[in-house]
Short mmCIF file of C-alpha atoms in Angstrom, two decimals:
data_model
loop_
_atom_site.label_atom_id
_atom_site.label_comp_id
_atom_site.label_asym_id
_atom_site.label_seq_id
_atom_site.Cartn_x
_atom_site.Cartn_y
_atom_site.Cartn_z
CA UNK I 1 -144.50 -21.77 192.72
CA UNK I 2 -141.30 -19.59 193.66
CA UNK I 3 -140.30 -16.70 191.01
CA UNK I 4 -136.67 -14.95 190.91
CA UNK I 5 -135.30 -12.04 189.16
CA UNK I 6 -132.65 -9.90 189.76
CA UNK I 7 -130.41 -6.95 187.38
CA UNK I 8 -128.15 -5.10 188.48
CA UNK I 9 -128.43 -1.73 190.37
CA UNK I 10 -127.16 1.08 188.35
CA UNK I 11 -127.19 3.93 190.83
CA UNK I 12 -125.58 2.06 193.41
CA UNK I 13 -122.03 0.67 192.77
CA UNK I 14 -121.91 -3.17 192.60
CA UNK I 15 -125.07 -3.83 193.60
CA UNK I 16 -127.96 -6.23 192.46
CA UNK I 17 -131.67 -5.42 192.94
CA UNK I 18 -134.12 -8.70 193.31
CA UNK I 19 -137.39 -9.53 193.78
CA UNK I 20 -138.96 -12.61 194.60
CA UNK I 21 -142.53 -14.36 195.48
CA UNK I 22 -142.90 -17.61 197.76
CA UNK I 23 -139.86 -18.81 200.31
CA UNK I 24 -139.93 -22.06 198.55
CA UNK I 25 -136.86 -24.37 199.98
CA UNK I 26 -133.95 -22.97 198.35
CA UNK I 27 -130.83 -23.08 200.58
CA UNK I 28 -129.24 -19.45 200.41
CA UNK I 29 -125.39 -20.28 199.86
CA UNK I 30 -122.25 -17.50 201.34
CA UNK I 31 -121.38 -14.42 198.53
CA UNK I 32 -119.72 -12.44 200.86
CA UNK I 33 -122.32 -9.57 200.38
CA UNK I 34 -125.15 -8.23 202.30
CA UNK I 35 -128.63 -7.18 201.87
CA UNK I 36 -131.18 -4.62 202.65
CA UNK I 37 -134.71 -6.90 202.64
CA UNK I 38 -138.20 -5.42 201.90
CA UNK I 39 -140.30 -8.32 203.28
CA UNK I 40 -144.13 -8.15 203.12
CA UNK I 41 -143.42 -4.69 204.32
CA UNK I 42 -140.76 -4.94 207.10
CA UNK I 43 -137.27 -3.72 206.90
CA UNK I 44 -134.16 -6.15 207.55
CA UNK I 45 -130.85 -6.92 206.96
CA UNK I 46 -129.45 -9.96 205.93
CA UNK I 47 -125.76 -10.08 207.20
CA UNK I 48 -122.89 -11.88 205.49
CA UNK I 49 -122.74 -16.08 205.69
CA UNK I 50 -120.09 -18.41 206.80
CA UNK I 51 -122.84 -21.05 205.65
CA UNK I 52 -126.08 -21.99 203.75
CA UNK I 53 -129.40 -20.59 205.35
CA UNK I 54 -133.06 -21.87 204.53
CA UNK I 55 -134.66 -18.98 202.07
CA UNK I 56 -137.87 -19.21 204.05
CA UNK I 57 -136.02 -18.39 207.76
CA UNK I 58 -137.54 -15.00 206.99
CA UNK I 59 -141.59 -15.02 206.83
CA UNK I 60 -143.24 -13.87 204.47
CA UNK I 61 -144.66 -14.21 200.56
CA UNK I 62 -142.66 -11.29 198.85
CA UNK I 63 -139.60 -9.62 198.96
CA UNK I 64 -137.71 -7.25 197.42
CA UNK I 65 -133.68 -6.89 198.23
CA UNK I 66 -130.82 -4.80 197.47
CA UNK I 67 -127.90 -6.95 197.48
CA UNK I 68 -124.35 -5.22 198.59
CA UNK I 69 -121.25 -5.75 197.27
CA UNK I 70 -118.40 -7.31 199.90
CA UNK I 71 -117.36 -4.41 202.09
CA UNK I 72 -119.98 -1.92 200.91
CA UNK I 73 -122.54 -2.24 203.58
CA UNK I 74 -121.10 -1.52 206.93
CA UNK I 75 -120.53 2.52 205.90
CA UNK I 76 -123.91 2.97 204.54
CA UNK I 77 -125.60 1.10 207.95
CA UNK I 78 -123.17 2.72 210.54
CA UNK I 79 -122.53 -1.17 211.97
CA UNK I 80 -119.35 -3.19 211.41
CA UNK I 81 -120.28 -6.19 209.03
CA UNK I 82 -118.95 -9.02 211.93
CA UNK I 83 -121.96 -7.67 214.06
CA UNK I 84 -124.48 -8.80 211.96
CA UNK I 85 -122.72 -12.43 210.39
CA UNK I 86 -124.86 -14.92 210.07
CA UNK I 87 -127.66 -13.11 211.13
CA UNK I 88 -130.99 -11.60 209.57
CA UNK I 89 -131.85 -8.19 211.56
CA UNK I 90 -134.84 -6.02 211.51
CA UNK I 91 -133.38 -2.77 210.51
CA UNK I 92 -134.56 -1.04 213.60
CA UNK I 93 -132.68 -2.85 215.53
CA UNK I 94 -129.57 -1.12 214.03
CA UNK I 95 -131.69 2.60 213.18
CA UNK I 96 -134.05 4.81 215.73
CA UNK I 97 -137.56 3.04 214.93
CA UNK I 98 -139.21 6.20 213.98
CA UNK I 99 -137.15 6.61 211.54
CA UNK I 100 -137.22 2.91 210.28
CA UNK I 101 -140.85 3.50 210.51
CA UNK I 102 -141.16 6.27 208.11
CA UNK I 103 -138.80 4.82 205.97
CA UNK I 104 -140.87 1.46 205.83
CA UNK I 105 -144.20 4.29 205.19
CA UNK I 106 -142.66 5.73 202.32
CA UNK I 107 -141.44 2.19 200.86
CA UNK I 108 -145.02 0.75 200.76
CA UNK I 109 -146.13 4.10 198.97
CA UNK I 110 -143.71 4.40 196.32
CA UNK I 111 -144.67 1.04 193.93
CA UNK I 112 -141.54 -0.44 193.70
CA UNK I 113 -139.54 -1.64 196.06
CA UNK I 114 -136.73 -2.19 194.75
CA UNK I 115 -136.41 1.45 193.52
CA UNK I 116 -137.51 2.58 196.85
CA UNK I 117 -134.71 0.76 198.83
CA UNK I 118 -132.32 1.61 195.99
CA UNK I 119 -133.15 5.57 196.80
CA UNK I 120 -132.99 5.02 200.21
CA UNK I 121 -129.47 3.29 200.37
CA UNK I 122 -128.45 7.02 197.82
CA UNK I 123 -129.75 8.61 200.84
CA UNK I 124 -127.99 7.21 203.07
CA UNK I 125 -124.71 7.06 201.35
CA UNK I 126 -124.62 11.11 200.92
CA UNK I 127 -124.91 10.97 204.73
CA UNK I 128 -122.27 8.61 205.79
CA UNK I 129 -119.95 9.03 203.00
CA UNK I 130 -118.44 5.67 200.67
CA UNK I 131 -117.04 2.70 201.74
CA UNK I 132 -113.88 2.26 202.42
CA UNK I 133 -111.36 1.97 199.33
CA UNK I 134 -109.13 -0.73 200.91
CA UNK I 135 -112.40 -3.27 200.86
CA UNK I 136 -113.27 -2.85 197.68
CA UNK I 137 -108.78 -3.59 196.70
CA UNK I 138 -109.29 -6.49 199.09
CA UNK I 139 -112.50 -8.31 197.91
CA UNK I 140 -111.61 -7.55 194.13
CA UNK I 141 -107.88 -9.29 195.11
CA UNK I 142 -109.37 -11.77 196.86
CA UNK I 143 -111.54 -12.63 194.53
CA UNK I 144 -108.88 -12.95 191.66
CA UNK I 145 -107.46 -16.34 194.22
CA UNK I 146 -104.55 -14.21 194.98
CA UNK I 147 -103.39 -15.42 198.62
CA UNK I 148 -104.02 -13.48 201.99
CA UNK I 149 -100.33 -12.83 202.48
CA UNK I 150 -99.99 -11.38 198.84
CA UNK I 151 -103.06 -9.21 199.47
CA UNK I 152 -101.35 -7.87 202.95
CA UNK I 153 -98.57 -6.79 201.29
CA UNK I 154 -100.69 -5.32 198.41
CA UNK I 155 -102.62 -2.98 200.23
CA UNK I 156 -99.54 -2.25 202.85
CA UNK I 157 -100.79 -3.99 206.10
CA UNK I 158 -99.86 -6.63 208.21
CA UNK I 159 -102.13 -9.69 208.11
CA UNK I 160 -103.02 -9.02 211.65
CA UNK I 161 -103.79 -5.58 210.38
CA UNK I 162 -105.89 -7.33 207.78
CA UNK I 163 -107.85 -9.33 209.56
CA UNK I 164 -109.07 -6.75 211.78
CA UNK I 165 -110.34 -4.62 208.88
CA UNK I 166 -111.80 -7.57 206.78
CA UNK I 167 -114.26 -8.51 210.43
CA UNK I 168 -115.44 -4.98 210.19
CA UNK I 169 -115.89 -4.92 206.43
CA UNK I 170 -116.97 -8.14 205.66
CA UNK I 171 -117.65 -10.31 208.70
CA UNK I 172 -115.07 -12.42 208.42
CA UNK I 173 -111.54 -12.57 207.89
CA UNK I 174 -109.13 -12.69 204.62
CA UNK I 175 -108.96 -16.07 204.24
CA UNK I 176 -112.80 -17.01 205.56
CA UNK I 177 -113.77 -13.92 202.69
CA UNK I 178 -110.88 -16.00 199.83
CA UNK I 179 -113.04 -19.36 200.43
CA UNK I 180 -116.74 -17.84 199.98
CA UNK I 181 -115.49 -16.17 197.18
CA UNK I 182 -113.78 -19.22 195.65
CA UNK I 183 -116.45 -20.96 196.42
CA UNK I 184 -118.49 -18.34 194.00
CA UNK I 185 -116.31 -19.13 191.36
CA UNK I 186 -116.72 -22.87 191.44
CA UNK I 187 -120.49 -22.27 191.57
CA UNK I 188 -120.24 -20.54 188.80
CA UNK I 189 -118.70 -22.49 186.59
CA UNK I 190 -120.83 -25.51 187.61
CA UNK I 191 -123.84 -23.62 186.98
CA UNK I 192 -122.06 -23.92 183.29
CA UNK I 193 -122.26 -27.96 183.33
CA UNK I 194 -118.29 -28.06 183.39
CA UNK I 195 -117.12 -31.43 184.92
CA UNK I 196 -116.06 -31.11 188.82
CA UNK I 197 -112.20 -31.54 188.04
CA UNK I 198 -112.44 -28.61 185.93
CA UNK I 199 -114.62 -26.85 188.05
CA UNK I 200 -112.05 -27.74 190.56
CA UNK I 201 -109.11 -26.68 189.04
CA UNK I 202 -110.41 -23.15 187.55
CA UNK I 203 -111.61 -22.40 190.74
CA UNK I 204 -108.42 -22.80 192.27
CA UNK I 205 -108.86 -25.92 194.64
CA UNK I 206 -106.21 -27.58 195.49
CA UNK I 207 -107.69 -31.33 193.60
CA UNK I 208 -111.47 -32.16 193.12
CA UNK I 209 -111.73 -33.54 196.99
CA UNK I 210 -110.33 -30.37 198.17
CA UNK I 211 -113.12 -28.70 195.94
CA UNK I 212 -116.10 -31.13 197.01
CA UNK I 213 -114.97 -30.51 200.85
CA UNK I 214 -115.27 -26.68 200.35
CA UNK I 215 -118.80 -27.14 198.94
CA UNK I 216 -119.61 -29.13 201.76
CA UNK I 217 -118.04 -26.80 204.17
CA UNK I 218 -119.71 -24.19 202.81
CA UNK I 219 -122.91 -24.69 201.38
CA UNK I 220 -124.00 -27.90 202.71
CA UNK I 221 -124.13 -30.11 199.76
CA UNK I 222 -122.34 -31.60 197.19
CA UNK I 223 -120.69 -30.12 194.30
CA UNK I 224 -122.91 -33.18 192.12
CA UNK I 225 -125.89 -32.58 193.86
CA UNK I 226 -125.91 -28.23 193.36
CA UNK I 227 -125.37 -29.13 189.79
CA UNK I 228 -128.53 -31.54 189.81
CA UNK I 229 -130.25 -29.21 191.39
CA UNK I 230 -129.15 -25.84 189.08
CA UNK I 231 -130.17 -27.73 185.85
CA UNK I 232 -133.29 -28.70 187.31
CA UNK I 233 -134.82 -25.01 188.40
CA UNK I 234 -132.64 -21.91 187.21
CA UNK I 235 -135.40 -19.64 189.27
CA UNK I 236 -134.80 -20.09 192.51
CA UNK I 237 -136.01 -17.74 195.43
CA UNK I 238 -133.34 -16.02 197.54
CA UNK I 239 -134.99 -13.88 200.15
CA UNK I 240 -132.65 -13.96 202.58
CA UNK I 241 -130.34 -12.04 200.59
CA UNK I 242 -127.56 -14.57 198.21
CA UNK I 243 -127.57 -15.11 194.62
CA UNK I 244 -126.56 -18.58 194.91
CA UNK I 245 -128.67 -21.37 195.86
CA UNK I 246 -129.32 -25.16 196.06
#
């Protein structure tokens, strides 16, 4: 049987520390975010989704994860966040492997790793400094459903502008980064047990079929089929780094 848990990180700024036991089947859904992955003691990085990934696509029986807000993780890994979409990386493929190597030493030694990868990413923030402000303005604007050309003008770019900064922040551009987080929303409030034209309409989709072709998109099922499945198993495993799954 597959255990979850997650709470959230409070020494690192909008993030969420999990932990979970067994792969399972879950379908790991697009957040927008990005993880650093302790799994049966190898380092990785779980990069940001355009689409669902099967939880078990990285082996192994139990993980811990430290899950990064949008536009937080490319300063503290020293790679731009388009590099690693859609992708799960061992981390020393990105870092010197010694250095991976010690970290991965110290991780096994310390108890709990979640703490442990929560110190290391305080480490590693003192050395490369905090993300970048504008990111942070974006996803939060973003993520309010305000539109991409609102948002340009906002932060005082051009959407060409934009769009370059959002790859190297969060993968993807303004508007790919507006539907995952949308998309959040909707799951959200279906996790609720709110009927699908509401859902649909507080999410901000255009009608219901505009909604159920965004969950399709998106996370490769239905919007009545992810409710079916939330209300029958509120535990699902995540180890490839989302919070959302069906």
């Amino acid at each position: 049987m597959s255990v979850y848990e997650e709470h959230r990180s409070r020494l690192v700024p909008g993030a969420v520390l999990w932990r979970a036991a067994g792969a399972g089947g879950a379908a790991v859904l697009p957040d927008g975010c990005m993880d650093l992955l302790w799994a049966d003691g190898r380092l990785l990085v779980a990069g940001p989704d355009t689409g669902p990934h099967r939880a078990g696509e990285v082996a192994g029986s139990a993980f811990a994860g430290l899950r990064l807000a949008p536009g937080t993780a490319p300063a503290l890994l020293g790679v731009p966040a388009r590099e690693l979409r859609d992708r799960r990386v061992d981390l020393a493929d990105l870092w010197p492997g010694p250095e991976v190597r010690r970290l991965a030493e110290r991780i096994a030694s310390y108890g709990d790793p979640c703490a442990a990868l929560e110190q290391l990413a305080l480490a590693r923030a003192a050395l490369s400094g905090p993300p970048d402000p504008l990111a942070a303005e974006v996803a939060a604007r973003l993520g309010a459903g305000e539109p991409v050309a609102a948002v340009a003008a906002a932060v005082g770019l051009g959407e060409r502008q934009l769009h370059r900064r959002s790859l190297d922040a969060f993968g993807y551009g303004p508007r790919t980064l507006g539907r995952v987080l949308r998309l959040q929303r909707a799951l959200a409030l279906a996790r609720r047990g709110l009927p699908q034209a509401e859902v649909a309409h507080r999410a901000g989709y255009a009608d219901q079929a505009h909604y159920t072709r965004e969950v399709r998109a998106l996370a490769g099922t239905t919007p009545g089929a992810y409710a079916a499945a939330s209300a029958a198993n509120s535990e699902t495993p995540q180890p490839s780094g989302s919070r959302t799954t069906a």
